[in-house]
mmCIF file of C-alpha atoms in Angstrom:
data_model
loop_
_atom_site.group_PDB
_atom_site.id
_atom_site.type_symbol
_atom_site.label_atom_id
_atom_site.label_comp_id
_atom_site.label_asym_id
_atom_site.label_seq_id
_atom_site.Cartn_x
_atom_site.Cartn_y
_atom_site.Cartn_z
ATOM 1 C CA UNK A 24 -6.527 9.482 -13.643
ATOM 2 C CA UNK A 25 -5.247 12.137 -11.242
ATOM 3 C CA UNK A 26 -3.162 11.124 -8.228
ATOM 4 C CA UNK A 27 -3.041 13.757 -5.506
ATOM 5 C CA UNK A 28 -1.816 14.210 -1.958
ATOM 6 C CA UNK A 29 -4.722 13.655 0.375
ATOM 7 C CA UNK A 30 -5.328 14.861 3.937
ATOM 8 C CA UNK A 31 -7.687 11.938 4.656
ATOM 9 C CA UNK A 32 -10.589 14.236 5.496
ATOM 10 C CA UNK A 33 -12.975 13.164 2.726
ATOM 11 C CA UNK A 34 -15.803 10.713 3.273
ATOM 12 C CA UNK A 35 -14.971 8.816 0.066
ATOM 13 C CA UNK A 36 -11.454 8.108 1.305
ATOM 14 C CA UNK A 37 -12.742 7.074 4.743
ATOM 15 C CA UNK A 38 -15.181 4.671 3.090
ATOM 16 C CA UNK A 39 -12.517 3.111 0.826
ATOM 17 C CA UNK A 40 -10.157 2.676 3.785
ATOM 18 C CA UNK A 41 -13.004 1.122 5.756
ATOM 19 C CA UNK A 42 -13.499 -1.396 2.948
ATOM 20 C CA UNK A 43 -9.751 -2.051 2.988
ATOM 21 C CA UNK A 44 -9.717 -2.781 6.719
ATOM 22 C CA UNK A 45 -12.864 -4.916 6.436
ATOM 23 C CA UNK A 46 -11.265 -6.958 3.643
ATOM 24 C CA UNK A 47 -8.150 -7.491 5.753
ATOM 25 C CA UNK A 48 -10.337 -8.737 8.621
ATOM 26 C CA UNK A 49 -12.023 -11.253 6.307
ATOM 27 C CA UNK A 50 -8.718 -12.796 5.240
ATOM 28 C CA UNK A 51 -6.376 -12.458 8.211
ATOM 29 C CA UNK A 52 -6.519 -13.036 11.963
ATOM 30 C CA UNK A 53 -6.453 -9.788 13.976
ATOM 31 C CA UNK A 54 -2.827 -10.191 15.071
ATOM 32 C CA UNK A 55 -1.751 -10.478 11.412
ATOM 33 C CA UNK A 56 -3.478 -7.319 10.143
ATOM 34 C CA UNK A 57 -0.910 -4.589 9.568
ATOM 35 C CA UNK A 58 -3.096 -2.122 7.657
ATOM 36 C CA UNK A 59 -3.129 1.398 9.062
ATOM 37 C CA UNK A 60 -6.370 3.059 10.099
ATOM 38 C CA UNK A 61 -7.136 6.729 9.410
ATOM 39 C CA UNK A 62 -5.176 7.930 12.434
ATOM 40 C CA UNK A 63 -2.199 5.756 11.547
ATOM 41 C CA UNK A 64 -2.181 7.170 8.028
ATOM 42 C CA UNK A 65 -2.133 10.729 9.428
ATOM 43 C CA UNK A 66 1.172 10.168 11.228
ATOM 44 C CA UNK A 67 3.978 12.491 10.064
ATOM 45 C CA UNK A 68 6.087 9.675 8.611
ATOM 46 C CA UNK A 69 3.257 8.642 6.255
ATOM 47 C CA UNK A 70 2.344 10.317 2.958
ATOM 48 C CA UNK A 71 -1.056 9.370 1.539
ATOM 49 C CA UNK A 72 -2.357 9.756 -2.017
ATOM 50 C CA UNK A 73 -5.797 9.278 -3.491
ATOM 51 C CA UNK A 74 -6.465 8.559 -7.156
ATOM 52 C CA UNK A 75 -9.432 10.099 -8.953
ATOM 53 C CA UNK A 76 -11.196 9.686 -12.254
ATOM 54 C CA UNK A 77 -13.120 12.940 -12.625
ATOM 55 C CA UNK A 78 -14.928 13.209 -9.265
ATOM 56 C CA UNK A 79 -14.815 9.503 -8.436
ATOM 57 C CA UNK A 80 -12.294 7.980 -6.038
ATOM 58 C CA UNK A 81 -10.666 5.021 -7.789
ATOM 59 C CA UNK A 82 -7.883 4.088 -5.382
ATOM 60 C CA UNK A 83 -5.337 5.052 -2.774
ATOM 61 C CA UNK A 84 -1.879 4.279 -1.497
ATOM 62 C CA UNK A 85 0.658 5.493 1.035
ATOM 63 C CA UNK A 86 4.384 5.655 1.647
ATOM 64 C CA UNK A 87 5.750 5.326 5.173
ATOM 65 C CA UNK A 88 9.293 6.447 5.876
ATOM 66 C CA UNK A 89 11.107 3.784 7.896
ATOM 67 C CA UNK A 90 14.386 5.696 7.811
ATOM 68 C CA UNK A 91 16.172 8.058 5.431
ATOM 69 C CA UNK A 92 16.955 5.239 3.002
ATOM 70 C CA UNK A 93 14.005 2.839 3.371
ATOM 71 C CA UNK A 94 10.283 3.282 2.743
ATOM 72 C CA UNK A 95 7.282 1.014 3.106
ATOM 73 C CA UNK A 96 4.223 0.859 0.865
ATOM 74 C CA UNK A 97 0.994 0.983 2.860
ATOM 75 C CA UNK A 98 -2.765 1.018 2.205
ATOM 76 C CA UNK A 99 -2.762 0.152 -1.483
ATOM 77 C CA UNK A 100 -6.420 -0.219 -2.415
ATOM 78 C CA UNK A 101 -8.432 0.018 -5.624
ATOM 79 C CA UNK A 102 -12.149 0.776 -5.626
ATOM 80 C CA UNK A 103 -14.137 -2.347 -6.500
ATOM 81 C CA UNK A 104 -15.569 -0.679 -9.615
ATOM 82 C CA UNK A 105 -12.046 -0.045 -10.957
ATOM 83 C CA UNK A 106 -10.340 -3.381 -10.312
ATOM 84 C CA UNK A 107 -8.053 -4.607 -13.118
ATOM 85 C CA UNK A 108 -8.069 -1.253 -14.903
ATOM 86 C CA UNK A 109 -4.509 -0.226 -14.092
ATOM 87 C CA UNK A 110 -5.267 1.938 -11.050
ATOM 88 C CA UNK A 111 -3.017 0.018 -8.647
ATOM 89 C CA UNK A 112 -0.144 -0.078 -11.123
ATOM 90 C CA UNK A 113 -0.286 3.695 -11.651
ATOM 91 C CA UNK A 114 -0.421 4.311 -7.893
ATOM 92 C CA UNK A 115 2.457 1.907 -7.339
ATOM 93 C CA UNK A 116 4.569 3.597 -10.013
ATOM 94 C CA UNK A 117 3.783 6.971 -8.417
ATOM 95 C CA UNK A 118 4.898 5.747 -4.986
ATOM 96 C CA UNK A 119 8.080 4.177 -6.397
ATOM 97 C CA UNK A 120 8.959 7.452 -8.114
ATOM 98 C CA UNK A 121 8.335 9.404 -4.916
ATOM 99 C CA UNK A 122 10.596 6.990 -3.002
ATOM 100 C CA UNK A 123 13.332 7.558 -5.602
ATOM 101 C CA UNK A 124 12.830 11.326 -5.386
ATOM 102 C CA UNK A 125 13.337 11.107 -1.627
ATOM 103 C CA UNK A 126 16.605 9.236 -2.124
ATOM 104 C CA UNK A 127 15.432 5.944 -0.644
ATOM 105 C CA UNK A 128 17.584 2.962 -1.567
ATOM 106 C CA UNK A 129 14.934 0.376 -0.751
ATOM 107 C CA UNK A 130 11.160 0.094 -0.807
ATOM 108 C CA UNK A 131 9.442 -2.747 1.052
ATOM 109 C CA UNK A 132 5.947 -3.991 1.811
ATOM 110 C CA UNK A 133 3.942 -6.551 3.730
ATOM 111 C CA UNK A 134 0.895 -8.227 2.239
ATOM 112 C CA UNK A 135 -1.181 -11.304 2.930
ATOM 113 C CA UNK A 136 -0.079 -14.816 2.046
ATOM 114 C CA UNK A 137 -3.558 -16.099 1.158
ATOM 115 C CA UNK A 138 -5.005 -16.523 -2.346
ATOM 116 C CA UNK A 139 -7.009 -13.289 -2.024
ATOM 117 C CA UNK A 140 -3.707 -11.380 -2.108
ATOM 118 C CA UNK A 141 -2.355 -13.128 -5.222
ATOM 119 C CA UNK A 142 -3.201 -10.221 -7.596
ATOM 120 C CA UNK A 143 -1.307 -7.810 -5.328
ATOM 121 C CA UNK A 144 1.728 -10.101 -5.115
ATOM 122 C CA UNK A 145 1.769 -10.463 -8.915
ATOM 123 C CA UNK A 146 1.562 -6.697 -9.350
ATOM 124 C CA UNK A 147 4.466 -6.082 -6.982
ATOM 125 C CA UNK A 148 6.570 -8.798 -8.648
ATOM 126 C CA UNK A 149 5.825 -7.307 -12.085
ATOM 127 C CA UNK A 150 7.652 -4.092 -11.130
ATOM 128 C CA UNK A 151 10.652 -5.800 -9.539
ATOM 129 C CA UNK A 152 9.706 -6.553 -5.950
ATOM 130 C CA UNK A 153 11.165 -9.784 -4.617
ATOM 131 C CA UNK A 154 10.227 -11.860 -1.605
ATOM 132 C CA UNK A 155 12.326 -11.174 1.486
ATOM 133 C CA UNK A 156 12.539 -11.735 5.227
ATOM 134 C CA UNK A 157 10.500 -9.548 7.589
ATOM 135 C CA UNK A 158 11.781 -5.981 7.822
ATOM 136 C CA UNK A 159 11.382 -3.158 10.333
ATOM 137 C CA UNK A 160 9.285 -4.385 13.294
ATOM 138 C CA UNK A 161 7.608 -7.264 11.452
ATOM 139 C CA UNK A 162 8.097 -10.884 12.509
ATOM 140 C CA UNK A 163 7.648 -14.154 10.627
ATOM 141 C CA UNK A 164 3.940 -14.834 10.247
ATOM 142 C CA UNK A 165 2.237 -17.530 8.138
ATOM 143 C CA UNK A 166 -0.398 -14.962 7.114
ATOM 144 C CA UNK A 167 2.137 -12.427 5.807
ATOM 145 C CA UNK A 168 4.615 -12.219 2.971
ATOM 146 C CA UNK A 169 7.270 -9.552 2.681
ATOM 147 C CA UNK A 170 8.643 -8.057 -0.511
ATOM 148 C CA UNK A 171 11.346 -5.519 -1.260
ATOM 149 C CA UNK A 172 12.820 -3.628 -4.190
ATOM 150 C CA UNK A 173 16.211 -1.962 -4.502
ATOM 151 C CA UNK A 174 15.837 1.508 -5.992
#
């Protein structure tokens, strides 16, 4: 698997992000969806990577700089055909390493609280993320859980 910086111009990436946003809409009320759309992912404080197996898009993920010491994981998504094959873990490890390279002291994330998000929560916990209070501009929300990891 090759993980590469992505400018979000490819149709495959747009389609995978569309699936991501659609999935969020199925499981969360609109006011509790914090996923970034294509334009949000193109903001200067966000770095986006796509993961490829040969010429096939297998997943994506992003890192948003909150400040010089704190980053947020965004838009983690694995293609349906590649679920439970280690794609998300490799992307997550890549993002964690990039956060360390940048000198961040903390990496945080928001994900859903419903059963559909259980695999994601288990993945994050498996690499040392712990549940925490809302961070940045987030507020308490029964549809969200917040996790953080000291780097």
